[in-house]
Amino acid sequence: MSDIHINDPAKNSVKIWRKYFQKKLLKEDFDIIVIAGDIASHKQKDLNTFFHLLRQFFPTIKVFWVKGNHDFYDKKSWLHGSFSQELRAHKPRTREWTYQKMLQYHKELSKKYNLIHLDGTFEELNKNIVLFGFDGWYGYTPNTNDELMIPDELKDHSLLRNKAHNDLNNILLQIDQYYKDEKIIKICLTHFPPYTFQPQYRHMIANENYLKFIAEEFDFLLLGHSHRDEDWYFKNCHIINTGCDYNIPQSKIVDVLTNNVKTIK
């Protein structure tokens, strides 16, 4: 899953996702759930809303998650329209959330709902399959909605961009030390694609140099952010994006042993 954007005020997203779980996902067979970020719409409490809903339908399954840019948002109201219109028409109205308070809240949610946040870390699913994850981030630009929605200390993007770089580097070191065996299936979960098919959005993707290193080391790259439905290969790395888009739920079931992908919509 990715790009859920629960509680988007323009749509009845909670009702839509409840119906999707009940009518679609409950009928499917899978071993774990991975979420590639952008769970929230525009408030921190959106995370609690979604995790509570998820656990109502899937109370015991293992759930892994990473954060997207929306998961650092907290505003009293969503500001619709273009960035320039928002900036002219509204003064930013932030809640008293700091980056550190958000991190603590995210830890509390992971504990409350028995989730595993992959924060530059990994989990051995069995002796032959390892899941790695990091939140990721993208290049700085002043022309995104993030500047209106995230804590002040994150607004130049350097803190999270540097953290993403260090997290990926640490993951690659772990692979080099412990998981070089080609028989081990290695999966990378992150939010931001390190590529784009739309040059006008190049400022909103991860470092494009990451793709080379990820493709060399991982068998699968699971991600979100672009809302594009993707199922393709770069070299031998199978790249999958759910294609979920706000009030249009969509997820994919991936068989990592056969490379089969099933879209659930």
PDB file of N, CA, C and O in Angstrom, residues 105-133:
ATOM      1  N   TYR A 105       5.653  10.639  18.569  1.00  0.00           N
ATOM      2  CA  TYR A 105       4.273  10.215  18.281  1.00  0.00           C
ATOM      3  C   TYR A 105       4.264   9.008  17.350  1.00  0.00           C
ATOM      4  O   TYR A 105       3.487   8.056  17.563  1.00  0.00           O
ATOM      5  N   HIS A 106       5.116   9.001  16.362  1.00  0.00           N
ATOM      6  CA  HIS A 106       5.181   7.870  15.434  1.00  0.00           C
ATOM      7  C   HIS A 106       5.634   6.598  16.146  1.00  0.00           C
ATOM      8  O   HIS A 106       5.136   5.498  15.863  1.00  0.00           O
ATOM      9  N   LYS A 107       6.564   6.731  17.079  1.00  0.00           N
ATOM     10  CA  LYS A 107       6.990   5.572  17.879  1.00  0.00           C
ATOM     11  C   LYS A 107       5.851   5.041  18.729  1.00  0.00           C
ATOM     12  O   LYS A 107       5.658   3.828  18.859  1.00  0.00           O
ATOM     13  N   GLU A 108       5.085   5.948  19.317  1.00  0.00           N
ATOM     14  CA  GLU A 108       3.940   5.541  20.144  1.00  0.00           C
ATOM     15  C   GLU A 108       2.890   4.817  19.313  1.00  0.00           C
ATOM     16  O   GLU A 108       2.297   3.826  19.766  1.00  0.00           O
ATOM     17  N   LEU A 109       2.643   5.290  18.105  1.00  0.00           N
ATOM     18  CA  LEU A 109       1.678   4.632  17.229  1.00  0.00           C
ATOM     19  C   LEU A 109       2.155   3.236  16.827  1.00  0.00           C
ATOM     20  O   LEU A 109       1.362   2.291  16.794  1.00  0.00           O
ATOM     21  N   SER A 110       3.443   3.110  16.533  1.00  0.00           N
ATOM     22  CA  SER A 110       3.982   1.796  16.173  1.00  0.00           C
ATOM     23  C   SER A 110       3.807   0.805  17.310  1.00  0.00           C
ATOM     24  O   SER A 110       3.466  -0.361  17.090  1.00  0.00           O
ATOM     25  N   LYS A 111       4.025   1.267  18.526  1.00  0.00           N
ATOM     26  CA  LYS A 111       3.848   0.396  19.688  1.00  0.00           C
ATOM     27  C   LYS A 111       2.381   0.078  19.918  1.00  0.00           C
ATOM     28  O   LYS A 111       1.999  -1.076  20.174  1.00  0.00           O
ATOM     29  N   LYS A 112       1.540   1.090  19.832  1.00  0.00           N
ATOM     30  CA  LYS A 112       0.099   0.926  20.094  1.00  0.00           C
ATOM     31  C   LYS A 112      -0.527  -0.076  19.133  1.00  0.00           C
ATOM     32  O   LYS A 112      -1.366  -0.892  19.530  1.00  0.00           O
ATOM     33  N   TYR A 113      -0.139  -0.018  17.873  1.00  0.00           N
ATOM     34  CA  TYR A 113      -0.776  -0.861  16.860  1.00  0.00           C
ATOM     35  C   TYR A 113       0.118  -2.009  16.394  1.00  0.00           C
ATOM     36  O   TYR A 113      -0.196  -2.671  15.403  1.00  0.00           O
ATOM     37  N   ASN A 114       1.206  -2.243  17.103  1.00  0.00           N
ATOM     38  CA  ASN A 114       2.112  -3.356  16.803  1.00  0.00           C
ATOM     39  C   ASN A 114       2.580  -3.312  15.346  1.00  0.00           C
ATOM     40  O   ASN A 114       2.420  -4.262  14.576  1.00  0.00           O
ATOM     41  N   LEU A 115       3.174  -2.169  14.994  1.00  0.00           N
ATOM     42  CA  LEU A 115       3.700  -1.949  13.652  1.00  0.00           C
ATOM     43  C   LEU A 115       5.219  -1.914  13.702  1.00  0.00           C
ATOM     44  O   LEU A 115       5.808  -1.621  14.741  1.00  0.00           O
ATOM     45  N   ILE A 116       5.853  -2.173  12.583  1.00  0.00           N
ATOM     46  CA  ILE A 116       7.306  -2.094  12.492  1.00  0.00           C
ATOM     47  C   ILE A 116       7.664  -0.975  11.522  1.00  0.00           C
ATOM     48  O   ILE A 116       7.409  -1.083  10.314  1.00  0.00           O
ATOM     49  N   HIS A 117       8.219   0.107  12.060  1.00  0.00           N
ATOM     50  CA  HIS A 117       8.675   1.203  11.223  1.00  0.00           C
ATOM     51  C   HIS A 117      10.109   0.902  10.790  1.00  0.00           C
ATOM     52  O   HIS A 117      11.000   0.790  11.626  1.00  0.00           O
ATOM     53  N   LEU A 118      10.324   0.775   9.515  1.00  0.00           N
ATOM     54  CA  LEU A 118      11.654   0.500   8.988  1.00  0.00           C
ATOM     55  C   LEU A 118      12.376   1.828   8.780  1.00  0.00           C
ATOM     56  O   LEU A 118      12.195   2.510   7.768  1.00  0.00           O
ATOM     57  N   ASP A 119      13.167   2.180   9.746  1.00  0.00           N
ATOM     58  CA  ASP A 119      13.825   3.486   9.815  1.00  0.00           C
ATOM     59  C   ASP A 119      15.310   3.323   9.505  1.00  0.00           C
ATOM     60  O   ASP A 119      16.157   3.456  10.378  1.00  0.00           O
ATOM     61  N   GLY A 120      15.594   2.961   8.249  1.00  0.00           N
ATOM     62  CA  GLY A 120      16.972   2.621   7.910  1.00  0.00           C
ATOM     63  C   GLY A 120      17.364   1.271   8.490  1.00  0.00           C
ATOM     64  O   GLY A 120      18.542   1.013   8.724  1.00  0.00           O
ATOM     65  N   THR A 121      16.379   0.413   8.698  1.00  0.00           N
ATOM     66  CA  THR A 121      16.583  -0.884   9.354  1.00  0.00           C
ATOM     67  C   THR A 121      16.047  -1.995   8.454  1.00  0.00           C
ATOM     68  O   THR A 121      15.576  -1.748   7.343  1.00  0.00           O
ATOM     69  N   PHE A 122      16.101  -3.216   8.956  1.00  0.00           N
ATOM     70  CA  PHE A 122      15.654  -4.353   8.158  1.00  0.00           C
ATOM     71  C   PHE A 122      15.030  -5.408   9.044  1.00  0.00           C
ATOM     72  O   PHE A 122      15.191  -5.414  10.272  1.00  0.00           O
ATOM     73  N   GLU A 123      14.305  -6.315   8.409  1.00  0.00           N
ATOM     74  CA  GLU A 123      13.670  -7.436   9.096  1.00  0.00           C
ATOM     75  C   GLU A 123      13.859  -8.678   8.243  1.00  0.00           C
ATOM     76  O   GLU A 123      13.555  -8.677   7.034  1.00  0.00           O
ATOM     77  N   GLU A 124      14.352  -9.741   8.848  1.00  0.00           N
ATOM     78  CA  GLU A 124      14.450 -11.026   8.165  1.00  0.00           C
ATOM     79  C   GLU A 124      13.079 -11.694   8.203  1.00  0.00           C
ATOM     80  O   GLU A 124      12.620 -12.125   9.258  1.00  0.00           O
ATOM     81  N   LEU A 125      12.424 -11.785   7.056  1.00  0.00           N
ATOM     82  CA  LEU A 125      11.105 -12.423   6.993  1.00  0.00           C
ATOM     83  C   LEU A 125      11.236 -13.936   7.102  1.00  0.00           C
ATOM     84  O   LEU A 125      10.365 -14.608   7.654  1.00  0.00           O
ATOM     85  N   ASN A 126      12.284 -14.463   6.557  1.00  0.00           N
ATOM     86  CA  ASN A 126      12.728 -15.840   6.798  1.00  0.00           C
ATOM     87  C   ASN A 126      14.203 -15.882   6.402  1.00  0.00           C
ATOM     88  O   ASN A 126      14.797 -14.850   6.115  1.00  0.00           O
ATOM     89  N   LYS A 127      14.786 -17.058   6.387  1.00  0.00           N
ATOM     90  CA  LYS A 127      16.237 -17.126   6.159  1.00  0.00           C
ATOM     91  C   LYS A 127      16.625 -16.726   4.743  1.00  0.00           C
ATOM     92  O   LYS A 127      17.802 -16.463   4.474  1.00  0.00           O
ATOM     93  N   ASN A 128      15.648 -16.648   3.827  1.00  0.00           N
ATOM     94  CA  ASN A 128      15.950 -16.338   2.431  1.00  0.00           C
ATOM     95  C   ASN A 128      15.348 -15.021   1.943  1.00  0.00           C
ATOM     96  O   ASN A 128      15.539 -14.653   0.774  1.00  0.00           O
ATOM     97  N   ILE A 129      14.606 -14.293   2.782  1.00  0.00           N
ATOM     98  CA  ILE A 129      13.963 -13.056   2.368  1.00  0.00           C
ATOM     99  C   ILE A 129      14.191 -11.992   3.434  1.00  0.00           C
ATOM    100  O   ILE A 129      13.881 -12.207   4.608  1.00  0.00           O
ATOM    101  N   VAL A 130      14.745 -10.845   3.023  1.00  0.00           N
ATOM    102  CA  VAL A 130      15.018  -9.757   3.963  1.00  0.00           C
ATOM    103  C   VAL A 130      14.372  -8.480   3.435  1.00  0.00           C
ATOM    104  O   VAL A 130      14.535  -8.125   2.253  1.00  0.00           O
ATOM    105  N   LEU A 131      13.647  -7.796   4.308  1.00  0.00           N
ATOM    106  CA  LEU A 131      12.983  -6.539   3.963  1.00  0.00           C
ATOM    107  C   LEU A 131      13.734  -5.380   4.608  1.00  0.00           C
ATOM    108  O   LEU A 131      13.883  -5.329   5.822  1.00  0.00           O
ATOM    109  N   PHE A 132      14.205  -4.452   3.773  1.00  0.00           N
ATOM    110  CA  PHE A 132      14.888  -3.246   4.233  1.00  0.00           C
ATOM    111  C   PHE A 132      13.976  -2.049   3.982  1.00  0.00           C
ATOM    112  O   PHE A 132      13.172  -2.063   3.041  1.00  0.00           O
ATOM    113  N   GLY A 133      14.129  -1.010   4.809  1.00  0.00           N
ATOM    114  CA  GLY A 133      13.297   0.156   4.575  1.00  0.00           C
ATOM    115  C   GLY A 133      13.905   1.439   5.100  1.00  0.00           C
ATOM    116  O   GLY A 133      14.635   1.431   6.095  1.00  0.00           O
TER     117      GLY A 133
END
